[in-house]
PDB file of C-alpha atoms and ligand atoms in Angstrom:
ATOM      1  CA  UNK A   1       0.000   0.000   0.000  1.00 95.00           C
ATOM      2  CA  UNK A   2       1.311   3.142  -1.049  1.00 98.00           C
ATOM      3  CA  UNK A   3       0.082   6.946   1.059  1.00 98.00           C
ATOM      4  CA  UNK A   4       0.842   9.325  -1.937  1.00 98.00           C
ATOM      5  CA  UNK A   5      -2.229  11.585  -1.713  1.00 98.00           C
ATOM      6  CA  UNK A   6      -5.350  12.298   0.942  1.00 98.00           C
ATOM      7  CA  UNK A   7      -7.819  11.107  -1.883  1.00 97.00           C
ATOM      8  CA  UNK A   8      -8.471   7.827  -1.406  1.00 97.00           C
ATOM      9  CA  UNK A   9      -8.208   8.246   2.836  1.00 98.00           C
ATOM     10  CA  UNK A  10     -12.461   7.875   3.643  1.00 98.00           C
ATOM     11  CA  UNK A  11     -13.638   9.042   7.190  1.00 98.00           C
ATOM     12  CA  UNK A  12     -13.767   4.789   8.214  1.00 98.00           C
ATOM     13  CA  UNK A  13      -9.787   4.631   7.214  1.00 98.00           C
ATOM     14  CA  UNK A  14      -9.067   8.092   8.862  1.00 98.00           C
ATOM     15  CA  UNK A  15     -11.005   7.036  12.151  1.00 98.00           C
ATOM     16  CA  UNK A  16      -8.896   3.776  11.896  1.00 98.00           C
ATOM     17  CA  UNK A  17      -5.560   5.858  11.892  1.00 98.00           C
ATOM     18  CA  UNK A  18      -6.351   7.962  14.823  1.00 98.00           C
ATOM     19  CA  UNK A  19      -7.256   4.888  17.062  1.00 98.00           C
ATOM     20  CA  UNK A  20      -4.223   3.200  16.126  1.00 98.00           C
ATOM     21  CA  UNK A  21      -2.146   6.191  17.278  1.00 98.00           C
ATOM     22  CA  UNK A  22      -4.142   6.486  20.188  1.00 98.00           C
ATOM     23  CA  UNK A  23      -3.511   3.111  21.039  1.00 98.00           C
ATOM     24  CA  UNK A  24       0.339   3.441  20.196  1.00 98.00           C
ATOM     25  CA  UNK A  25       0.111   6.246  22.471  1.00 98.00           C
ATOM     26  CA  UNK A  26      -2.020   3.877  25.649  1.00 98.00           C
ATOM     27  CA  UNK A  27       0.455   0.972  24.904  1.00 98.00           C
ATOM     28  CA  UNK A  28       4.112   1.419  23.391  1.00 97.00           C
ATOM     29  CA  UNK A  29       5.185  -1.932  23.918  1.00 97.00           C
ATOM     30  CA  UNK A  30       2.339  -3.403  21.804  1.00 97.00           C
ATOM     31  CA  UNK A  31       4.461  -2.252  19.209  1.00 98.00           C
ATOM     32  CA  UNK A  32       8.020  -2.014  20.308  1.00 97.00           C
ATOM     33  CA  UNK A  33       8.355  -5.110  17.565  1.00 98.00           C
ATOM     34  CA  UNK A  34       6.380  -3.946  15.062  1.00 98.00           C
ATOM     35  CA  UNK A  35       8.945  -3.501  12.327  1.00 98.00           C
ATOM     36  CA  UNK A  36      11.671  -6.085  13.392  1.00 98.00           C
ATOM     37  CA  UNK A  37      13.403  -6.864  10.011  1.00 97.00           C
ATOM     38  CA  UNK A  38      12.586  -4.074   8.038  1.00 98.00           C
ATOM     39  CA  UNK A  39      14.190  -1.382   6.830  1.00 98.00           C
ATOM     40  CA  UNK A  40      13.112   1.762   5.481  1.00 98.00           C
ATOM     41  CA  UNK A  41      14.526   4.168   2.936  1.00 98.00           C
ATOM     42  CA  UNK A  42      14.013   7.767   3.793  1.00 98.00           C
ATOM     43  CA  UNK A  43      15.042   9.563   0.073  1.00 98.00           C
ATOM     44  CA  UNK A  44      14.793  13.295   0.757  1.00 98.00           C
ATOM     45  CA  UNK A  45      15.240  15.554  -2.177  1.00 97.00           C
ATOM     46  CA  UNK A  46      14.307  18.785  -0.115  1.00 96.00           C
ATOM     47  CA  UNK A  47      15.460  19.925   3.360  1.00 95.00           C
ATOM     48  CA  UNK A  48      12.850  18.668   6.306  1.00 97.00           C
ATOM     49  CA  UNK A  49      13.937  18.640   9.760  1.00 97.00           C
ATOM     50  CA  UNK A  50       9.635  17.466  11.101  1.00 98.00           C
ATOM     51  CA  UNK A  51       9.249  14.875   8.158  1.00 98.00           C
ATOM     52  CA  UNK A  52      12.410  13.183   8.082  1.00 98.00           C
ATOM     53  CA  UNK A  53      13.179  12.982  11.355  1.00 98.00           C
ATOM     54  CA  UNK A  54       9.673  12.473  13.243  1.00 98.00           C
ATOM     55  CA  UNK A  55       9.658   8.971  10.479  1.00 98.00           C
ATOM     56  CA  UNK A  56      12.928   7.567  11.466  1.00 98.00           C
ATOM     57  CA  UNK A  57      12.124   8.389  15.056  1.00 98.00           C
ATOM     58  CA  UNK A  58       8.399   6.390  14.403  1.00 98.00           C
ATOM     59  CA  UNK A  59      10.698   3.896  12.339  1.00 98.00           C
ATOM     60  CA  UNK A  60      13.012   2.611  15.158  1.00 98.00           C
ATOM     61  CA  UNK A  61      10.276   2.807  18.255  1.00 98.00           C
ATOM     62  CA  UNK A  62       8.650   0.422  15.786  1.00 98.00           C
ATOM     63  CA  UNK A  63      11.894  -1.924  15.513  1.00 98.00           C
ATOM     64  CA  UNK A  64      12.559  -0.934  12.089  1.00 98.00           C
ATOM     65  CA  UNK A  65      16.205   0.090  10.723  1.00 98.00           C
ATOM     66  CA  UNK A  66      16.649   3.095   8.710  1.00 98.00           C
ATOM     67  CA  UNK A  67      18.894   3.823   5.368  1.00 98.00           C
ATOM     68  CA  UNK A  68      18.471   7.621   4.434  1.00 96.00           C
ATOM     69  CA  UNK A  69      19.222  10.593   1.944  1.00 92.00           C
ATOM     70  CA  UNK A  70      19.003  13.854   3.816  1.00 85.00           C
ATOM     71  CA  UNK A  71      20.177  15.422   0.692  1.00 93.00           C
ATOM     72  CA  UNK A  72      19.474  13.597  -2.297  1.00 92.00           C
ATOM     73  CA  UNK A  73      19.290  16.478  -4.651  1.00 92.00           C
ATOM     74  CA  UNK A  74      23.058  16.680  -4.131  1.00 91.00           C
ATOM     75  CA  UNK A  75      24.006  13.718  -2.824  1.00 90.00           C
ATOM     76  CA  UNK A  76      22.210  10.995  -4.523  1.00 91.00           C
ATOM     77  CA  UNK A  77      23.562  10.055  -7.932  1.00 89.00           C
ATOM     78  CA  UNK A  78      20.810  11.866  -9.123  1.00 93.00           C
ATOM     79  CA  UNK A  79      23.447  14.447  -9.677  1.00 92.00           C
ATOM     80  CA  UNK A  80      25.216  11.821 -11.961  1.00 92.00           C
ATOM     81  CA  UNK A  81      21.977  12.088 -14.032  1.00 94.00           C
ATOM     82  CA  UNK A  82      20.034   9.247 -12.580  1.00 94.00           C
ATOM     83  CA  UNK A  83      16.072   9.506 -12.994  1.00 97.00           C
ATOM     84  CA  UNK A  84      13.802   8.885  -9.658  1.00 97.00           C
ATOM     85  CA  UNK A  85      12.508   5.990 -11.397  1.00 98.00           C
ATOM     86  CA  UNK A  86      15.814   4.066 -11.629  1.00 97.00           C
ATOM     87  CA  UNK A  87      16.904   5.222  -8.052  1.00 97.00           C
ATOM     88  CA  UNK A  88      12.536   3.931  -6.690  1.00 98.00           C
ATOM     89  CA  UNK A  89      14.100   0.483  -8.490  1.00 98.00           C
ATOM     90  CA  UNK A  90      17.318   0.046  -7.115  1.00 98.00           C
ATOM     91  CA  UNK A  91      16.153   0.889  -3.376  1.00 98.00           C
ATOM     92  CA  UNK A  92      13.390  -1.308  -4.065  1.00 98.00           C
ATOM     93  CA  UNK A  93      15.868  -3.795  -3.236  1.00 98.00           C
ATOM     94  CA  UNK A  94      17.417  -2.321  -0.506  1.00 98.00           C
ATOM     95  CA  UNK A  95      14.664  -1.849   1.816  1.00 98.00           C
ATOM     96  CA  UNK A  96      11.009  -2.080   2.331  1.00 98.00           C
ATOM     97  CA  UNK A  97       9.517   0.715   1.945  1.00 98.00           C
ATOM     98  CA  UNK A  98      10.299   4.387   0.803  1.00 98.00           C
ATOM     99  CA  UNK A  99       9.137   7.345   2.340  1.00 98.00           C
ATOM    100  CA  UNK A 100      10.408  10.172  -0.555  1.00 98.00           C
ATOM    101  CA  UNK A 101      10.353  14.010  -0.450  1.00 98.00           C
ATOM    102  CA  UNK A 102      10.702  15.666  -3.775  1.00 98.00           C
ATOM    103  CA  UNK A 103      10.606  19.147  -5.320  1.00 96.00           C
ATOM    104  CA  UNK A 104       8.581  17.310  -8.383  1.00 96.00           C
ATOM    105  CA  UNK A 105       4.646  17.511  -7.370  1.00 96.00           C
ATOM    106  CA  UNK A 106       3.756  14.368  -9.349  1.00 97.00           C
ATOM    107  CA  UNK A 107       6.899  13.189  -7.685  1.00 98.00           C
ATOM    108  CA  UNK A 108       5.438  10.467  -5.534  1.00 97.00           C
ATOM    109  CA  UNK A 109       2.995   9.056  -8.239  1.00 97.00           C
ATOM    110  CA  UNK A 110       6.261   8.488 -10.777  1.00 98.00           C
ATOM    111  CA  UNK A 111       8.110   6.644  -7.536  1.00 98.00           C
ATOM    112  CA  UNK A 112       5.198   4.283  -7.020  1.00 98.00           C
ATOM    113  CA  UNK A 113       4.869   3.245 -10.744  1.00 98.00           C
ATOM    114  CA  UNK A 114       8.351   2.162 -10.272  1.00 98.00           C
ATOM    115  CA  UNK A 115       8.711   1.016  -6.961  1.00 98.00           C
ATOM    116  CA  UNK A 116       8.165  -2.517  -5.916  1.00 98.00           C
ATOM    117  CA  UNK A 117       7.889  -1.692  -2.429  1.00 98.00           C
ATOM    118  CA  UNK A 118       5.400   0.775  -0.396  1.00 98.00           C
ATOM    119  CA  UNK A 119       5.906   4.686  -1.150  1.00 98.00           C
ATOM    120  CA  UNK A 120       4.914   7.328   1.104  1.00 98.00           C
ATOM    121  CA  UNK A 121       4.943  10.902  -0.136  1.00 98.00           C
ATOM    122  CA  UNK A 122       6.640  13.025   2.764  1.00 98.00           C
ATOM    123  CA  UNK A 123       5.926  15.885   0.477  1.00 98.00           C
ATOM    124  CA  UNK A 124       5.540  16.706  -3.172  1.00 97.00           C
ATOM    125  CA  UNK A 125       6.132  20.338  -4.582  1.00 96.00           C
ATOM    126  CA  UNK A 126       3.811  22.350  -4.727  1.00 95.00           C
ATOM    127  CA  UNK A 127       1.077  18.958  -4.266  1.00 96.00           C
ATOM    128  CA  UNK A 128       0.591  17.681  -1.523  1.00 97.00           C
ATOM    129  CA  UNK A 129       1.810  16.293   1.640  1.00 98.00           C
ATOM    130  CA  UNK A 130      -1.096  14.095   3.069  1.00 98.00           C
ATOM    131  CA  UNK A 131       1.150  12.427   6.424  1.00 98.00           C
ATOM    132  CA  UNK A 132       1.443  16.005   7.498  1.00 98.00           C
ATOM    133  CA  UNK A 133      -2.275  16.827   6.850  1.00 98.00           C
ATOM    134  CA  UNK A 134      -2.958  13.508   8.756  1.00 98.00           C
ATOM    135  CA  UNK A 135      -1.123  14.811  12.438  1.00 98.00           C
ATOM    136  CA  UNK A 136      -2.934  18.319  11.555  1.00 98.00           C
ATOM    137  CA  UNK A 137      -6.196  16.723  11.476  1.00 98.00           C
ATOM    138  CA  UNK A 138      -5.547  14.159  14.282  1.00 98.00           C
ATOM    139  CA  UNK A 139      -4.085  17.620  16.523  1.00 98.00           C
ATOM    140  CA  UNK A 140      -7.926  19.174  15.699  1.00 98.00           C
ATOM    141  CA  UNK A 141     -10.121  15.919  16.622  1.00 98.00           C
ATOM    142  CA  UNK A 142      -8.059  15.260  19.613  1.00 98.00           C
ATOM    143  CA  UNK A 143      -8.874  18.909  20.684  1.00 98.00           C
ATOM    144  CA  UNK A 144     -12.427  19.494  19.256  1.00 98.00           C
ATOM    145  CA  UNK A 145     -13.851  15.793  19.377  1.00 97.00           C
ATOM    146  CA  UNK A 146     -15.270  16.382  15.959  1.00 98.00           C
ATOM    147  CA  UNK A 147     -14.596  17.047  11.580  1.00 98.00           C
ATOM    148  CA  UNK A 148     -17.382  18.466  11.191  1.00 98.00           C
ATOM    149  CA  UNK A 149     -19.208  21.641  11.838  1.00 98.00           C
ATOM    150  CA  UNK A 150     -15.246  23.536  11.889  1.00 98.00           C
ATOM    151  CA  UNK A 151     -14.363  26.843  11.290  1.00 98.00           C
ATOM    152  CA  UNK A 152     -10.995  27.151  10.128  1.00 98.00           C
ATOM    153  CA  UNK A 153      -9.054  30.153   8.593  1.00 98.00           C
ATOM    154  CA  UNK A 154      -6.011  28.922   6.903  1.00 98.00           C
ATOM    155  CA  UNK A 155      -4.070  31.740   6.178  1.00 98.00           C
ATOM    156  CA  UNK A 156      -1.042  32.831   3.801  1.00 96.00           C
ATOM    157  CA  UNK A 157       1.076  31.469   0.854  1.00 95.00           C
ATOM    158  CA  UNK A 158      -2.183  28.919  -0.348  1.00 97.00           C
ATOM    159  CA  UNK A 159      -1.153  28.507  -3.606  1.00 95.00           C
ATOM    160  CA  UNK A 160       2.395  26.496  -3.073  1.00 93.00           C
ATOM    161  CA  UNK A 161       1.392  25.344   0.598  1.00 95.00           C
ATOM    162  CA  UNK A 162       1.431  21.720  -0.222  1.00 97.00           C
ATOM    163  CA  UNK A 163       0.060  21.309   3.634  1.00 98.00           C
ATOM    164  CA  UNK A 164      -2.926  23.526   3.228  1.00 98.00           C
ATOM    165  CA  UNK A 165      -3.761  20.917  -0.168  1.00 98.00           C
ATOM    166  CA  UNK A 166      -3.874  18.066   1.914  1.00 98.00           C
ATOM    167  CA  UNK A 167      -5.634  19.795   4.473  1.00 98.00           C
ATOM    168  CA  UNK A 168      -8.547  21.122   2.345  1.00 98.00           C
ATOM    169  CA  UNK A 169      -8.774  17.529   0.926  1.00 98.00           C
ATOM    170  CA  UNK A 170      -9.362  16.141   4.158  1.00 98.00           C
ATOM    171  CA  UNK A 171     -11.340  18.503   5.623  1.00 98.00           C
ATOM    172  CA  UNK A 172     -13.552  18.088   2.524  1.00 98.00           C
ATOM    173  CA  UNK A 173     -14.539  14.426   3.690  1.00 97.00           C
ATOM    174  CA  UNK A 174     -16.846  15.825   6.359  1.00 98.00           C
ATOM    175  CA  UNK A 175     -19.871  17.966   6.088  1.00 96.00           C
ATOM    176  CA  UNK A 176     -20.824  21.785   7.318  1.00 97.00           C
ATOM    177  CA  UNK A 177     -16.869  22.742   7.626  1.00 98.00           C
ATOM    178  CA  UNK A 178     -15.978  26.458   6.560  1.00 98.00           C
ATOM    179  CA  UNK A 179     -12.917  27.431   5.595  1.00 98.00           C
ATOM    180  CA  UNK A 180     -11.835  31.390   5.140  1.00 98.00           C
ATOM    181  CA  UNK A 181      -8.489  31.469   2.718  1.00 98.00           C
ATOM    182  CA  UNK A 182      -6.726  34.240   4.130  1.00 98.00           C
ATOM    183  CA  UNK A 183      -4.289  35.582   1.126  1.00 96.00           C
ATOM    184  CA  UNK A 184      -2.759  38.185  -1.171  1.00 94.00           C
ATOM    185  CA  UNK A 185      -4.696  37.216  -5.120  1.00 94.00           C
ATOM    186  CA  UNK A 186      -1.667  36.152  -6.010  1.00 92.00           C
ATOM    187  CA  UNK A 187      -1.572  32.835  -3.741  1.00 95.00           C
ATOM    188  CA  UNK A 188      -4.736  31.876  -3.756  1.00 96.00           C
ATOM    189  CA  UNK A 189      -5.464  28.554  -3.253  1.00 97.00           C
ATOM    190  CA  UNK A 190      -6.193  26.625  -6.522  1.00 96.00           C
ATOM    191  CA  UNK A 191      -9.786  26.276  -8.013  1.00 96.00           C
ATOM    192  CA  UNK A 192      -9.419  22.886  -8.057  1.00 96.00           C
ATOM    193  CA  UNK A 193      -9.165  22.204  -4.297  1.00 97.00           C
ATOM    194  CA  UNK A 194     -12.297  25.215  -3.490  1.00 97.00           C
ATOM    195  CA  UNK A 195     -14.054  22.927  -6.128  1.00 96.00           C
ATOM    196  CA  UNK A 196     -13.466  19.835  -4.310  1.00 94.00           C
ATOM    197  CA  UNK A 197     -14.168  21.444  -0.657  1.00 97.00           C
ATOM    198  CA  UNK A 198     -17.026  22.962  -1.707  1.00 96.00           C
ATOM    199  CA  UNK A 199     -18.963  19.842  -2.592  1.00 93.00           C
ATOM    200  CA  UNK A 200     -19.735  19.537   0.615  1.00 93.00           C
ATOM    201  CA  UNK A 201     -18.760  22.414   2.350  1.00 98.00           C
ATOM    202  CA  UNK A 202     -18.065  26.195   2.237  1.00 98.00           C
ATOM    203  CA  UNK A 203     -14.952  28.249   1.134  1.00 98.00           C
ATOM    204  CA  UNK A 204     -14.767  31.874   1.928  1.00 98.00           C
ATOM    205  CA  UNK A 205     -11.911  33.910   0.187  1.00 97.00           C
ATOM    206  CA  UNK A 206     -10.879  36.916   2.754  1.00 96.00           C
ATOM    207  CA  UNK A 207      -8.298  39.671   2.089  1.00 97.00           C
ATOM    208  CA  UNK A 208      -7.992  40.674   5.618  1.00 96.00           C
ATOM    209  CA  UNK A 209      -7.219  38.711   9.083  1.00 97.00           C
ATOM    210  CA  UNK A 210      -9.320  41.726  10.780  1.00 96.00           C
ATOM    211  CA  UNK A 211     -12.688  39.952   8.983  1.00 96.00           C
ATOM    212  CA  UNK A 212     -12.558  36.536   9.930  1.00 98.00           C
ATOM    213  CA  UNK A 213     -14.775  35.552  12.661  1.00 97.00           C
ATOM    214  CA  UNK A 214     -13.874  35.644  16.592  1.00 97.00           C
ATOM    215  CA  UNK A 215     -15.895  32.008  17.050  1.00 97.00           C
ATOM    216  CA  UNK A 216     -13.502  30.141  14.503  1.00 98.00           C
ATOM    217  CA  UNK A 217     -12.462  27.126  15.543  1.00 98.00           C
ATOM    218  CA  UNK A 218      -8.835  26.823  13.781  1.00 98.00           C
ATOM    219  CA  UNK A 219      -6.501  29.347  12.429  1.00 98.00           C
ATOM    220  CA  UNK A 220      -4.053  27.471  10.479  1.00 98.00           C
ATOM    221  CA  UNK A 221      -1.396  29.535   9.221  1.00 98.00           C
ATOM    222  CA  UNK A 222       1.585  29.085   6.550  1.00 97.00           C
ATOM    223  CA  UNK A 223       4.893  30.352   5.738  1.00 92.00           C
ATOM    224  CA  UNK A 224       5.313  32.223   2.241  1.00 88.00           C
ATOM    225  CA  UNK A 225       7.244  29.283   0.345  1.00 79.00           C
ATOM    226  CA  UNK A 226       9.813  31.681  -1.074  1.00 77.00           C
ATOM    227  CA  UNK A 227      11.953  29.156  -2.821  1.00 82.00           C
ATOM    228  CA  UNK A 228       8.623  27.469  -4.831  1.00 84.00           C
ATOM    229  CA  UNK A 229       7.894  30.961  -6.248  1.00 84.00           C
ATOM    230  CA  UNK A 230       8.002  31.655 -10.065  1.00 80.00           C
ATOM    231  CA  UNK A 231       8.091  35.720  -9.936  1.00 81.00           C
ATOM    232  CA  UNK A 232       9.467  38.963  -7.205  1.00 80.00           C
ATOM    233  CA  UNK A 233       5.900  39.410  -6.040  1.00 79.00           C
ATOM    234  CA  UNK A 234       5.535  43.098  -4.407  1.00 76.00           C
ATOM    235  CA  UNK A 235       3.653  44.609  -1.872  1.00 83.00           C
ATOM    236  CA  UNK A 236       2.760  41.273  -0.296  1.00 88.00           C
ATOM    237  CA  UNK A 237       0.389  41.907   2.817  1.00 90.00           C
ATOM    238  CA  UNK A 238       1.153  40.945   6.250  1.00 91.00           C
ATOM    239  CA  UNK A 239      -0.862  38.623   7.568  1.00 96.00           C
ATOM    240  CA  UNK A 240       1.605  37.542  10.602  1.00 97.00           C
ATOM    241  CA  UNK A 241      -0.023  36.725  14.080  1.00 98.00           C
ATOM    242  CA  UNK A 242       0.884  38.886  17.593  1.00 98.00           C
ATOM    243  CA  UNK A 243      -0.040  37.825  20.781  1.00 98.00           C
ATOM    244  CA  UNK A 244      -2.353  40.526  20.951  1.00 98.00           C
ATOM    245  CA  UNK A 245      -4.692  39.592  18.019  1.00 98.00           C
ATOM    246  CA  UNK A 246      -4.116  35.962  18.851  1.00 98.00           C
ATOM    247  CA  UNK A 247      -6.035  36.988  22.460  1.00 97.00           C
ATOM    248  CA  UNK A 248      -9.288  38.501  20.660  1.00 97.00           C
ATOM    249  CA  UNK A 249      -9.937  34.742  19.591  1.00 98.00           C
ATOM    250  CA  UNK A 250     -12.427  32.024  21.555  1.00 96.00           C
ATOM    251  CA  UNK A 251     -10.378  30.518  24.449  1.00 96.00           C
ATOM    252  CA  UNK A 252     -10.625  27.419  22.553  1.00 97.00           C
ATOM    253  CA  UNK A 253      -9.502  28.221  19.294  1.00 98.00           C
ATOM    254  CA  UNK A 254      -6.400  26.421  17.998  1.00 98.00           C
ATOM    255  CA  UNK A 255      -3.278  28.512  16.122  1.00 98.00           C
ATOM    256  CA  UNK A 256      -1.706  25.823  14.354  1.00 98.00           C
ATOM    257  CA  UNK A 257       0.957  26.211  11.375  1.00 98.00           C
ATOM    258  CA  UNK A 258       3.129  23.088  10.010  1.00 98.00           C
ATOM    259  CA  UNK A 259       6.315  24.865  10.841  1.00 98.00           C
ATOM    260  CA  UNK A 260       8.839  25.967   9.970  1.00 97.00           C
ATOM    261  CA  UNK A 261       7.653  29.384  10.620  1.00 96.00           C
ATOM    262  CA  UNK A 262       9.134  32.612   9.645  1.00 93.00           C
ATOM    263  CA  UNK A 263       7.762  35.769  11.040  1.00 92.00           C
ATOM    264  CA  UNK A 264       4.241  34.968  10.455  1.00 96.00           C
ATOM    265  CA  UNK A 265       3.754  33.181  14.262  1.00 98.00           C
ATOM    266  CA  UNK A 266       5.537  35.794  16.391  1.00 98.00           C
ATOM    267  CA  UNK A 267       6.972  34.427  19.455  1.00 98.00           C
ATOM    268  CA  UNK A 268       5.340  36.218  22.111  1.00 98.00           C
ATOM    269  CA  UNK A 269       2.246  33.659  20.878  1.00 98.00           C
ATOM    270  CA  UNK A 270       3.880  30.657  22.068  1.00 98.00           C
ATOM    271  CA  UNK A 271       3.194  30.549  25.870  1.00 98.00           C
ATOM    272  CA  UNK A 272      -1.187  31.351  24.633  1.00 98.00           C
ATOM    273  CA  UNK A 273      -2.741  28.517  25.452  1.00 98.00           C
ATOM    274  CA  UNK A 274      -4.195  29.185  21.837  1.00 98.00           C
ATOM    275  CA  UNK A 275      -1.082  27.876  20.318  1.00 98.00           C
ATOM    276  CA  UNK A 276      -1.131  24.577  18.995  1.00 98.00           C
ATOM    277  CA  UNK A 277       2.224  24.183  16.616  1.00 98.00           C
ATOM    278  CA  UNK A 278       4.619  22.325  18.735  1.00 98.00           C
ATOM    279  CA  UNK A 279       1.938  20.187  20.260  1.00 98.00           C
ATOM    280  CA  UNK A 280       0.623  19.722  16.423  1.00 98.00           C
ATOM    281  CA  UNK A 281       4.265  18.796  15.412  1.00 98.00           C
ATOM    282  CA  UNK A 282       4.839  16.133  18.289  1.00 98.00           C
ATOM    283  CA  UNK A 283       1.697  14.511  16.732  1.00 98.00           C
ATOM    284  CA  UNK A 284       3.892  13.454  14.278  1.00 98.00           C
ATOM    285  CA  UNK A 285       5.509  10.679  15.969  1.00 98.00           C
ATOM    286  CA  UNK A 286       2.322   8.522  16.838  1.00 98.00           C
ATOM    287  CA  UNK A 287       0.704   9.529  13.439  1.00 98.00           C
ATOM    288  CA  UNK A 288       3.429   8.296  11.234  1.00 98.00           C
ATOM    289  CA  UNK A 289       3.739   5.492  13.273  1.00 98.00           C
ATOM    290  CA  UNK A 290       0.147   4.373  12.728  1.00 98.00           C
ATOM    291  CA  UNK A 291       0.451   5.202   9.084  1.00 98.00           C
ATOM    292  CA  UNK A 292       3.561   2.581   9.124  1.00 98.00           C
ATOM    293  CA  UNK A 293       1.860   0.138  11.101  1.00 98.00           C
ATOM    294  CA  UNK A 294      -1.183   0.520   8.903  1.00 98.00           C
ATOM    295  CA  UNK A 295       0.516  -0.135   5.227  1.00 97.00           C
ATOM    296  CA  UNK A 296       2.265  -3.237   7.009  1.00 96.00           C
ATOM    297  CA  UNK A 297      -1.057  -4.431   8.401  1.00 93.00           C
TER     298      UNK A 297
HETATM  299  N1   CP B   1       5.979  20.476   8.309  1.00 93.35           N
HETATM  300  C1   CP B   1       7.033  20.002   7.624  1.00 93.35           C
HETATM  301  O1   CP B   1       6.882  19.358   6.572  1.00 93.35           O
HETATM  302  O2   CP B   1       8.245  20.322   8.161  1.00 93.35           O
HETATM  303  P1   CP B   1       9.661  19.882   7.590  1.00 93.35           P
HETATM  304  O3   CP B   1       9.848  20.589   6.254  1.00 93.35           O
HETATM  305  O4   CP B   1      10.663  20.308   8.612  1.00 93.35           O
HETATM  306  O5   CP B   1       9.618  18.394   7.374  1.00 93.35           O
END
């Protein structure tokens, strides 16, 4: 089983996830053994500290070895000219399963036509990054106790944040969710993913962080992803996030962001008991171990 995308994830596989982490979380030694024998290639074509290393720390509480790329771009013999589909071949027979980050968007999709061995997309250009999406959406049921019925703002560079696409894909499994895209016209998020949502549920393009609404539930916020874009854009808006607006919010509203952050979270946010990011980060660990656990199952 490959993870390459938050398509074909229904609510029934989703719930399944979550109680597996919860019960990785109730009983770590259930699974201490979990991945004896295998080893897993982490190929990373793009810097990640969260990714990379919350998977090899999920790897080797399972039992599993790890091989690894921190820098394939440079390091790999892709720089000798080798394509990703040679390199998904080769490592096909060096491990059991890959867990690739690439600048490429359709990235993933190309490994698993040529791997013989599970892929997981650990993030794909400007496409997606659904294992990510996964902890952000565990982080708001473990808090809220529900998928439905949200309010969340997400907020910033929406047209490269691979994060946000996964996001909006999930969130667009459940019914009654609104979600206010906070951003400059220039990084809008794509029609294709408001298209999606809004099957089922409501997308509301704001200019300002002064109109959303003080009863949202979830005010997920991105870094510009500088290096992803194509022209100098000017005059972008500021749409970073001081303690002091933070505190005009519900008491239980969540300020999450996938990190790394800029200057878009300030720091004086970080002791509000608003803020969610580091707790949303930890996540990681017994997310991507259930997702392990579950294409081994
Ligand atoms: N959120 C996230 O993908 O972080 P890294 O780039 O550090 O992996």
């Amino acid at each position: 089983m490959n993870i390459l995308s938050c398509d074909p994830f229904s609510p029934a596989d989703i719930e399944h996830i979550f109680q597996l982490a919860d019960d990785i979380q109730a009983h770590p030694e259930k699974y201490n053994h979990y991945l004896d024998g295998k080893i897993i290639a982490t190929v990373f074509y793009e810097p990640s500290t969260r990714t990379r290393l919350s998977f090899e720390s999920a790897v080797q509480r399972l039992g599993g070895k790890i091989i690894s790329t921190e820098n394939a771009k440079e390091m790999s013999s892709a720089v000798k000219g080798e394509t990703l589909t040679d390199t998904m071949r080769v490592l096909s027979g060096y491990s059991d399963a890959i867990i690739l980050r690439h600048y490429d968007s359709d990235a993933s999709h190309i490994a698993a036509e040529a791997a013989t061995i599970p892929v997981i997309n650990a993030g794909s250009g400007i496409g997606e990054h659904p294992t990510q999406a996964l902890l952000d959406l565990y982080t708001i049921y473990r808090k809220k106790g529900r998928l439905s019925g949200l309010k969340v703002a997400v907020v910033g560079d929406l047209a490269h944040g691979r994060t946000v696409h996964s996001l909006i894909k999930l969130l667009g499994k459940y019914d009654n969710n609104v979600v206010y895209g906070v951003s400059d016209p220039a990084l809008d998020l794509p029609a294709e993913y408001i298209n999606d949502f809004s099957t089922r549920n409501q997308y509301v393009a704001v200019r300002s962080l002064n109109d959303l609404p003080k009863d949202l539930d979830v005010i997920y916020q991105t870094r510009q992803q500088l290096e992803r874009f194509k022209e100098n854009y000017t005059n972008l808006p500021d749409f970073s996030i001081n303690n002091d607006y933070l505190s005009t919010f519900n008491e239980d509203l969540m300020l999450m962001h996938p990190l790394p952050r800029n200057n878009e979270i300030t720091p004086d946010c970080d002791d509000n008991p608003r803020a969610f990011y580091f707790k949303q980060a930890h996540a990681g660990i017994p997310i991507r171990m259930a997702l392990l656990v579950y294409i081994f199952q």
